[in-house]
Amino acid sequence: MGEPIRVLVTGAAGQIAYSLLYSIAKGDVFGKEQPLILVLLDITPMMTVLEGVVMELQDCALPLLREVIPTDKEEVAFKDLDIAILVGSMPRREGMERKDLLKANVKIFKSQGAALDKYAKKTVKVVVVGNPANTNCLIASKSAPSIPKENFSCLTRLDHNRAKSQIALKLGVTANDVKNVIIWGNHSSTQYPDVNHAKVNVKGKEVGVYEAIKDDSWLKGDFILTVQQRGAAVIKARKLSSAMSAAKAICDHVRDIWFGTPAGEFVSMGVISDGNSYGVPEDLLYSFPVVIKDKTWKFVEGLPINDFSREKMDLTAKELTEEKETAVEFLSSA
């Protein structure tokens, strides 16, 4: 066993973290040989609840977990980090405008970005989950100028997994039989789930999803809407937002950063758009298809984009540009 790595989870007393922490601590993400120090950050009123989470982690009696550090202080939380998983954010309250939500979150992610800049390792990998995830991630990155922009990503893997599983359900195959779906753009209802380049294994033969499903109107209609609105559907049914599936997606996202993507497969994550070849404006945190090797992601290049896709990709880029402009205004006053 090597040296332990330091992993921060924010919003650590919340329900996504409750599903996430056990998976990380038992070795599902960084492997069964990698010892861990888990740092748990939440707001002061949640400290008592967080103590309960710490007790439970201790009671799991996990061999990889060397230390658990609960805190409400950024200077403790962000110190010497290898990985930061920023789950905590200001949730949208009833009757709250998206603008108010952005303003509250700019404050949080400006502060956490500055703390990363000041206390974390310069090699830290930062994954933003708290919504609006793309813009929160961009703000954190802009507030941490000494950490490479490429080290920041936001979670669109949940959308990616939702798309994968909808295709699998439709064809009666397992999710493992479906690969290379893409989520373009914002982790919002304007995201574009694209299966033009996706492949599915049907009876041992790999075919394109469009060819396998033979129902273009479903793929261009209900399929896209189902994926875009799945989060709202879960809230409507459970009266709580997705937690188990979100935690699983975070594990997938971070594991792929750590160990790389399988040969011939790509995944979706929100990354800085600089240098992309898909006509997405620079300086946006936009979800792209990527491959990962040696903890470094690269855009998947050269995928042909049809007119239907172009329109959807531009629409979500427009929303992200507007979000960014609003957030950057708040940033100077935050």
Short mmCIF file of C-alpha atoms in Angstrom, two decimals:
data_model
loop_
_atom_site.label_atom_id
_atom_site.label_comp_id
_atom_site.label_asym_id
_atom_site.label_seq_id
_atom_site.Cartn_x
_atom_site.Cartn_y
_atom_site.Cartn_z
CA MET A 1 0.00 0.00 0.00
CA GLY A 2 1.29 3.46 -0.92
CA GLU A 3 0.84 6.84 0.70
CA PRO A 4 -2.76 7.85 1.38
CA ILE A 5 -4.35 10.39 -0.96
CA ARG A 6 -6.42 13.29 0.38
CA VAL A 7 -9.96 13.42 -0.96
CA LEU A 8 -12.37 16.22 -0.12
CA VAL A 9 -16.14 15.90 -0.38
CA THR A 10 -18.16 19.08 0.24
CA GLY A 11 -21.82 19.07 1.19
CA ALA A 12 -20.68 16.03 3.15
CA ALA A 13 -23.73 15.88 5.42
CA GLY A 14 -26.10 15.86 2.43
CA GLN A 15 -27.84 12.96 0.73
CA ILE A 16 -25.59 12.59 -2.34
CA ALA A 17 -22.53 12.43 -0.07
CA TYR A 18 -24.27 9.82 2.09
CA SER A 19 -24.42 7.52 -0.95
CA LEU A 20 -20.98 8.56 -2.22
CA LEU A 21 -18.71 8.32 0.81
CA TYR A 22 -19.06 4.57 1.36
CA SER A 23 -18.22 3.82 -2.29
CA ILE A 24 -15.09 5.99 -2.15
CA ALA A 25 -13.99 4.67 1.24
CA LYS A 26 -14.31 1.01 0.27
CA GLY A 27 -12.12 1.40 -2.80
CA ASP A 28 -14.61 1.58 -5.69
CA VAL A 29 -13.06 4.77 -7.08
CA PHE A 30 -9.31 4.79 -6.43
CA GLY A 31 -8.83 1.05 -6.26
CA LYS A 32 -8.53 -1.55 -3.50
CA GLU A 33 -4.83 -0.78 -2.88
CA GLN A 34 -5.09 2.98 -2.39
CA PRO A 35 -5.37 4.24 1.22
CA LEU A 36 -7.41 7.41 1.74
CA ILE A 37 -7.81 10.39 3.99
CA LEU A 38 -11.37 11.66 3.63
CA VAL A 39 -11.96 15.32 4.35
CA LEU A 40 -15.60 16.26 4.85
CA LEU A 41 -16.70 19.89 4.55
CA ASP A 42 -20.11 21.28 5.33
CA ILE A 43 -21.65 24.42 6.79
CA THR A 44 -21.52 25.01 10.55
CA PRO A 45 -25.21 24.13 11.26
CA MET A 46 -24.58 20.67 9.74
CA MET A 47 -21.63 19.75 11.99
CA THR A 48 -23.69 17.57 14.35
CA VAL A 49 -25.15 15.62 11.43
CA LEU A 50 -21.64 15.30 9.99
CA GLU A 51 -20.42 13.77 13.27
CA GLY A 52 -23.02 11.04 12.68
CA VAL A 53 -21.65 10.42 9.18
CA VAL A 54 -18.13 10.14 10.65
CA MET A 55 -19.36 7.61 13.22
CA GLU A 56 -20.91 5.53 10.46
CA LEU A 57 -17.76 5.62 8.35
CA GLN A 58 -15.80 4.44 11.39
CA ASP A 59 -18.39 1.71 11.98
CA CYS A 60 -17.93 0.41 8.42
CA ALA A 61 -14.46 -0.71 9.61
CA LEU A 62 -12.89 -0.10 6.20
CA PRO A 63 -9.24 -1.09 5.67
CA LEU A 64 -8.40 1.74 3.22
CA LEU A 65 -9.76 4.58 5.32
CA ARG A 66 -6.83 6.02 7.28
CA GLU A 67 -8.47 9.15 8.62
CA VAL A 68 -11.73 11.11 8.43
CA ILE A 69 -11.60 14.86 8.99
CA PRO A 70 -14.94 16.65 9.43
CA THR A 71 -14.73 20.46 9.23
CA ASP A 72 -16.57 23.70 8.51
CA LYS A 73 -13.32 25.58 7.75
CA GLU A 74 -12.03 26.00 4.21
CA GLU A 75 -8.37 26.27 5.32
CA VAL A 76 -8.65 22.79 6.87
CA ALA A 77 -10.75 21.28 4.07
CA PHE A 78 -8.65 22.36 1.08
CA LYS A 79 -5.19 21.67 2.50
CA ASP A 80 -2.89 19.50 0.31
CA LEU A 81 -5.74 17.91 -1.63
CA ASP A 82 -5.29 15.35 -4.39
CA ILE A 83 -9.00 15.37 -5.33
CA ALA A 84 -11.84 17.77 -4.52
CA ILE A 85 -15.42 16.68 -5.15
CA LEU A 86 -17.58 19.78 -4.73
CA VAL A 87 -21.07 18.45 -4.10
CA GLY A 88 -22.33 21.20 -1.81
CA SER A 89 -24.11 24.16 -3.34
CA MET A 90 -27.06 26.43 -2.63
CA PRO A 91 -30.15 24.45 -3.67
CA ARG A 92 -32.93 26.16 -5.56
CA ARG A 93 -35.76 27.12 -3.23
CA GLU A 94 -39.42 27.43 -4.22
CA GLY A 95 -40.02 30.67 -6.13
CA MET A 96 -36.30 31.37 -6.52
CA GLU A 97 -35.16 32.89 -9.80
CA ARG A 98 -32.24 31.16 -11.55
CA LYS A 99 -30.40 34.47 -11.24
CA ASP A 100 -30.69 34.45 -7.42
CA LEU A 101 -29.45 30.88 -7.43
CA LEU A 102 -26.45 31.88 -9.54
CA LYS A 103 -25.63 34.78 -7.23
CA ALA A 104 -25.64 32.61 -4.10
CA ASN A 105 -23.48 29.97 -5.79
CA VAL A 106 -20.97 32.43 -7.25
CA LYS A 107 -20.19 33.43 -3.68
CA ILE A 108 -19.64 29.81 -2.60
CA PHE A 109 -17.53 28.76 -5.59
CA LYS A 110 -15.47 31.93 -5.65
CA SER A 111 -14.55 31.25 -2.04
CA GLN A 112 -13.83 27.54 -2.63
CA GLY A 113 -11.83 28.32 -5.78
CA ALA A 114 -9.69 30.78 -3.82
CA ALA A 115 -9.20 28.15 -1.09
CA LEU A 116 -8.11 25.58 -3.69
CA ASP A 117 -5.67 28.14 -5.09
CA LYS A 118 -4.22 28.87 -1.68
CA TYR A 119 -4.16 25.47 0.07
CA ALA A 120 -4.52 22.53 -2.37
CA LYS A 121 -1.82 20.80 -4.41
CA LYS A 122 -1.39 22.38 -7.85
CA THR A 123 -2.06 18.94 -9.35
CA VAL A 124 -5.48 18.68 -7.63
CA LYS A 125 -8.35 17.36 -9.74
CA VAL A 126 -11.57 19.25 -9.05
CA VAL A 127 -15.00 17.83 -9.88
CA VAL A 128 -18.03 20.08 -9.46
CA VAL A 129 -21.41 18.45 -8.87
CA GLY A 130 -23.39 21.21 -7.12
CA ASN A 131 -25.76 23.00 -9.51
CA PRO A 132 -25.64 24.97 -11.73
CA ALA A 133 -22.59 22.69 -12.09
CA ASN A 134 -21.05 24.02 -15.33
CA THR A 135 -21.05 27.64 -14.26
CA ASN A 136 -20.08 26.86 -10.66
CA CYS A 137 -17.10 24.96 -12.05
CA LEU A 138 -16.09 27.86 -14.31
CA ILE A 139 -16.26 30.29 -11.36
CA ALA A 140 -14.14 27.97 -9.16
CA SER A 141 -11.56 27.67 -11.94
CA LYS A 142 -11.43 31.43 -12.54
CA SER A 143 -10.94 31.90 -8.78
CA ALA A 144 -7.98 29.47 -8.76
CA PRO A 145 -5.63 30.93 -11.39
CA SER A 146 -2.60 28.89 -10.25
CA ILE A 147 -4.35 25.55 -10.92
CA PRO A 148 -4.56 24.49 -14.60
CA LYS A 149 -8.05 24.98 -16.10
CA GLU A 150 -7.89 21.42 -17.41
CA ASN A 151 -7.90 20.14 -13.81
CA PHE A 152 -11.51 21.31 -13.40
CA SER A 153 -14.47 19.30 -14.65
CA CYS A 154 -18.16 19.13 -13.89
CA LEU A 155 -20.47 16.15 -13.70
CA THR A 156 -22.54 15.28 -16.77
CA ARG A 157 -21.91 11.57 -16.27
CA LEU A 158 -25.31 11.15 -14.63
CA ASP A 159 -26.94 12.42 -17.85
CA HIS A 160 -24.56 10.18 -19.84
CA ASN A 161 -25.57 7.14 -17.76
CA ARG A 162 -29.26 8.05 -18.09
CA ALA A 163 -28.90 8.17 -21.87
CA LYS A 164 -27.03 4.86 -21.91
CA SER A 165 -29.65 3.13 -19.80
CA GLN A 166 -32.60 4.45 -21.85
CA ILE A 167 -31.05 2.95 -24.99
CA ALA A 168 -30.34 -0.33 -23.19
CA LEU A 169 -33.91 -0.53 -21.85
CA LYS A 170 -35.36 0.15 -25.30
CA LEU A 171 -33.31 -2.65 -26.87
CA GLY A 172 -33.47 -5.13 -24.00
CA VAL A 173 -29.68 -5.23 -23.57
CA THR A 174 -27.52 -4.29 -20.58
CA ALA A 175 -26.10 -0.79 -20.13
CA ASN A 176 -22.64 -2.30 -20.69
CA ASP A 177 -23.65 -3.18 -24.24
CA VAL A 178 -24.10 0.53 -25.07
CA LYS A 179 -21.11 2.83 -25.53
CA ASN A 180 -20.15 6.28 -26.79
CA VAL A 181 -23.32 8.20 -26.09
CA ILE A 182 -22.58 11.91 -25.73
CA ILE A 183 -23.97 14.69 -23.56
CA TRP A 184 -23.23 18.08 -25.13
CA GLY A 185 -23.44 21.34 -23.23
CA ASN A 186 -25.02 22.34 -19.96
CA HIS A 187 -26.16 20.07 -17.13
CA SER A 188 -29.63 21.54 -17.47
CA SER A 189 -32.74 20.81 -19.54
CA THR A 190 -30.97 22.29 -22.62
CA GLN A 191 -28.33 19.54 -22.61
CA TYR A 192 -28.20 17.53 -25.82
CA PRO A 193 -28.03 13.73 -25.44
CA ASP A 194 -26.57 12.58 -28.77
CA VAL A 195 -26.52 8.95 -29.92
CA ASN A 196 -25.45 9.57 -33.54
CA HIS A 197 -22.02 8.12 -32.71
CA ALA A 198 -23.12 5.56 -30.13
CA LYS A 199 -22.72 1.84 -30.64
CA VAL A 200 -24.64 -1.07 -29.19
CA ASN A 201 -23.75 -4.74 -28.95
CA VAL A 202 -26.74 -6.75 -30.19
CA LYS A 203 -26.26 -10.54 -30.17
CA GLY A 204 -22.49 -10.19 -30.34
CA LYS A 205 -22.52 -7.69 -33.21
CA GLU A 206 -21.69 -3.99 -32.78
CA VAL A 207 -24.12 -1.70 -34.59
CA GLY A 208 -24.99 2.00 -34.54
CA VAL A 209 -27.81 2.96 -32.17
CA TYR A 210 -29.91 4.53 -34.93
CA GLU A 211 -29.60 1.33 -36.96
CA ALA A 212 -30.40 -0.88 -33.96
CA ILE A 213 -33.44 1.08 -32.75
CA LYS A 214 -34.95 1.90 -36.16
CA ASP A 215 -37.15 4.60 -34.64
CA ASP A 216 -35.73 8.01 -35.50
CA SER A 217 -38.71 9.94 -34.16
CA TRP A 218 -38.25 8.38 -30.68
CA LEU A 219 -34.50 9.06 -30.75
CA LYS A 220 -35.04 12.70 -31.78
CA GLY A 221 -38.04 13.21 -29.49
CA ASP A 222 -38.99 11.26 -26.37
CA PHE A 223 -35.52 9.84 -25.80
CA ILE A 224 -33.96 13.33 -25.63
CA LEU A 225 -36.78 14.71 -23.46
CA THR A 226 -36.61 11.76 -21.05
CA VAL A 227 -32.89 12.28 -20.46
CA GLN A 228 -33.20 16.09 -20.24
CA GLN A 229 -36.03 15.90 -17.70
CA ARG A 230 -35.05 12.81 -15.75
CA GLY A 231 -33.86 14.77 -12.70
CA ALA A 232 -37.23 16.51 -12.40
CA ALA A 233 -39.04 13.17 -12.83
CA VAL A 234 -37.07 11.67 -9.92
CA ILE A 235 -37.86 14.68 -7.71
CA LYS A 236 -41.55 14.40 -8.59
CA ALA A 237 -41.60 10.73 -7.62
CA ARG A 238 -39.30 10.71 -4.58
CA LYS A 239 -39.82 14.29 -3.37
CA LEU A 240 -35.99 14.30 -3.19
CA SER A 241 -33.39 14.78 -5.88
CA SER A 242 -31.33 11.93 -7.39
CA ALA A 243 -28.78 10.74 -4.86
CA MET A 244 -27.94 7.08 -5.44
CA SER A 245 -27.59 7.58 -9.21
CA ALA A 246 -25.72 10.87 -8.76
CA ALA A 247 -23.23 9.22 -6.38
CA LYS A 248 -22.70 6.33 -8.84
CA ALA A 249 -22.07 8.84 -11.66
CA ILE A 250 -19.53 10.74 -9.53
CA CYS A 251 -17.71 7.46 -8.87
CA ASP A 252 -17.64 6.69 -12.62
CA HIS A 253 -16.41 10.20 -13.47
CA VAL A 254 -13.61 10.27 -10.87
CA ARG A 255 -12.54 6.66 -11.54
CA ASP A 256 -12.15 7.48 -15.24
CA ILE A 257 -10.05 10.54 -14.42
CA TRP A 258 -7.87 8.40 -12.15
CA PHE A 259 -7.51 5.26 -14.28
CA GLY A 260 -8.41 6.45 -17.80
CA THR A 261 -11.16 5.43 -20.21
CA PRO A 262 -11.28 1.96 -21.80
CA ALA A 263 -9.86 1.61 -25.33
CA GLY A 264 -12.38 2.56 -28.01
CA GLU A 265 -14.70 4.26 -25.53
CA PHE A 266 -15.36 7.86 -24.68
CA VAL A 267 -17.32 9.50 -21.88
CA SER A 268 -19.02 12.85 -21.31
CA MET A 269 -17.78 15.48 -18.89
CA GLY A 270 -18.02 19.23 -18.57
CA VAL A 271 -14.59 20.71 -19.36
CA ILE A 272 -13.15 24.02 -20.51
CA SER A 273 -14.06 24.54 -24.17
CA ASP A 274 -10.75 26.17 -25.21
CA GLY A 275 -9.35 24.60 -28.38
CA ASN A 276 -12.38 22.45 -29.23
CA SER A 277 -13.11 21.73 -32.90
CA TYR A 278 -16.92 21.71 -32.59
CA GLY A 279 -17.62 25.43 -32.88
CA VAL A 280 -18.36 25.84 -29.17
CA PRO A 281 -17.26 29.31 -27.96
CA GLU A 282 -14.02 29.45 -25.91
CA ASP A 283 -14.03 29.93 -22.12
CA LEU A 284 -17.19 27.95 -21.46
CA LEU A 285 -17.44 24.94 -19.18
CA TYR A 286 -19.28 22.69 -21.65
CA SER A 287 -19.88 18.95 -21.74
CA PHE A 288 -17.94 17.17 -24.50
CA PRO A 289 -17.02 13.61 -25.41
CA VAL A 290 -13.54 12.97 -23.99
CA VAL A 291 -10.97 10.20 -23.68
CA ILE A 292 -8.70 10.10 -20.64
CA LYS A 293 -5.17 8.78 -20.27
CA ASP A 294 -2.55 9.46 -17.55
CA LYS A 295 -5.13 11.56 -15.65
CA THR A 296 -5.39 13.94 -18.64
CA TRP A 297 -8.49 14.31 -20.84
CA LYS A 298 -8.58 15.08 -24.55
CA PHE A 299 -11.51 16.01 -26.77
CA VAL A 300 -12.73 13.25 -29.08
CA GLU A 301 -12.01 14.84 -32.46
CA GLY A 302 -13.54 14.58 -35.90
CA LEU A 303 -17.08 13.43 -35.13
CA PRO A 304 -19.38 14.62 -37.95
CA ILE A 305 -22.14 16.93 -36.66
CA ASN A 306 -25.45 17.01 -38.55
CA ASP A 307 -27.81 20.01 -38.67
CA PHE A 308 -30.12 18.59 -36.00
CA SER A 309 -27.16 18.22 -33.60
CA ARG A 310 -25.69 21.62 -34.53
CA GLU A 311 -28.87 23.41 -33.54
CA LYS A 312 -29.10 21.61 -30.19
CA MET A 313 -25.38 22.16 -29.44
CA ASP A 314 -25.69 25.88 -30.19
CA LEU A 315 -28.80 26.26 -28.02
CA THR A 316 -27.11 24.86 -24.92
CA ALA A 317 -23.96 26.93 -25.64
CA LYS A 318 -26.15 30.05 -25.74
CA GLU A 319 -27.63 29.22 -22.32
CA LEU A 320 -24.13 28.67 -20.90
CA THR A 321 -22.89 31.96 -22.35
CA GLU A 322 -25.78 33.81 -20.69
CA GLU A 323 -25.18 32.02 -17.36
CA LYS A 324 -21.49 32.86 -17.55
CA GLU A 325 -22.15 36.55 -18.23
CA THR A 326 -24.51 36.80 -15.26
CA ALA A 327 -22.09 34.91 -13.02
CA VAL A 328 -19.06 36.99 -14.04
CA GLU A 329 -21.03 40.16 -13.18
CA PHE A 330 -21.67 38.74 -9.71
CA LEU A 331 -18.04 37.58 -9.46
CA SER A 332 -16.67 41.13 -9.49
CA SER A 333 -19.06 42.13 -6.70
CA ALA A 334 -18.97 38.89 -4.67
#
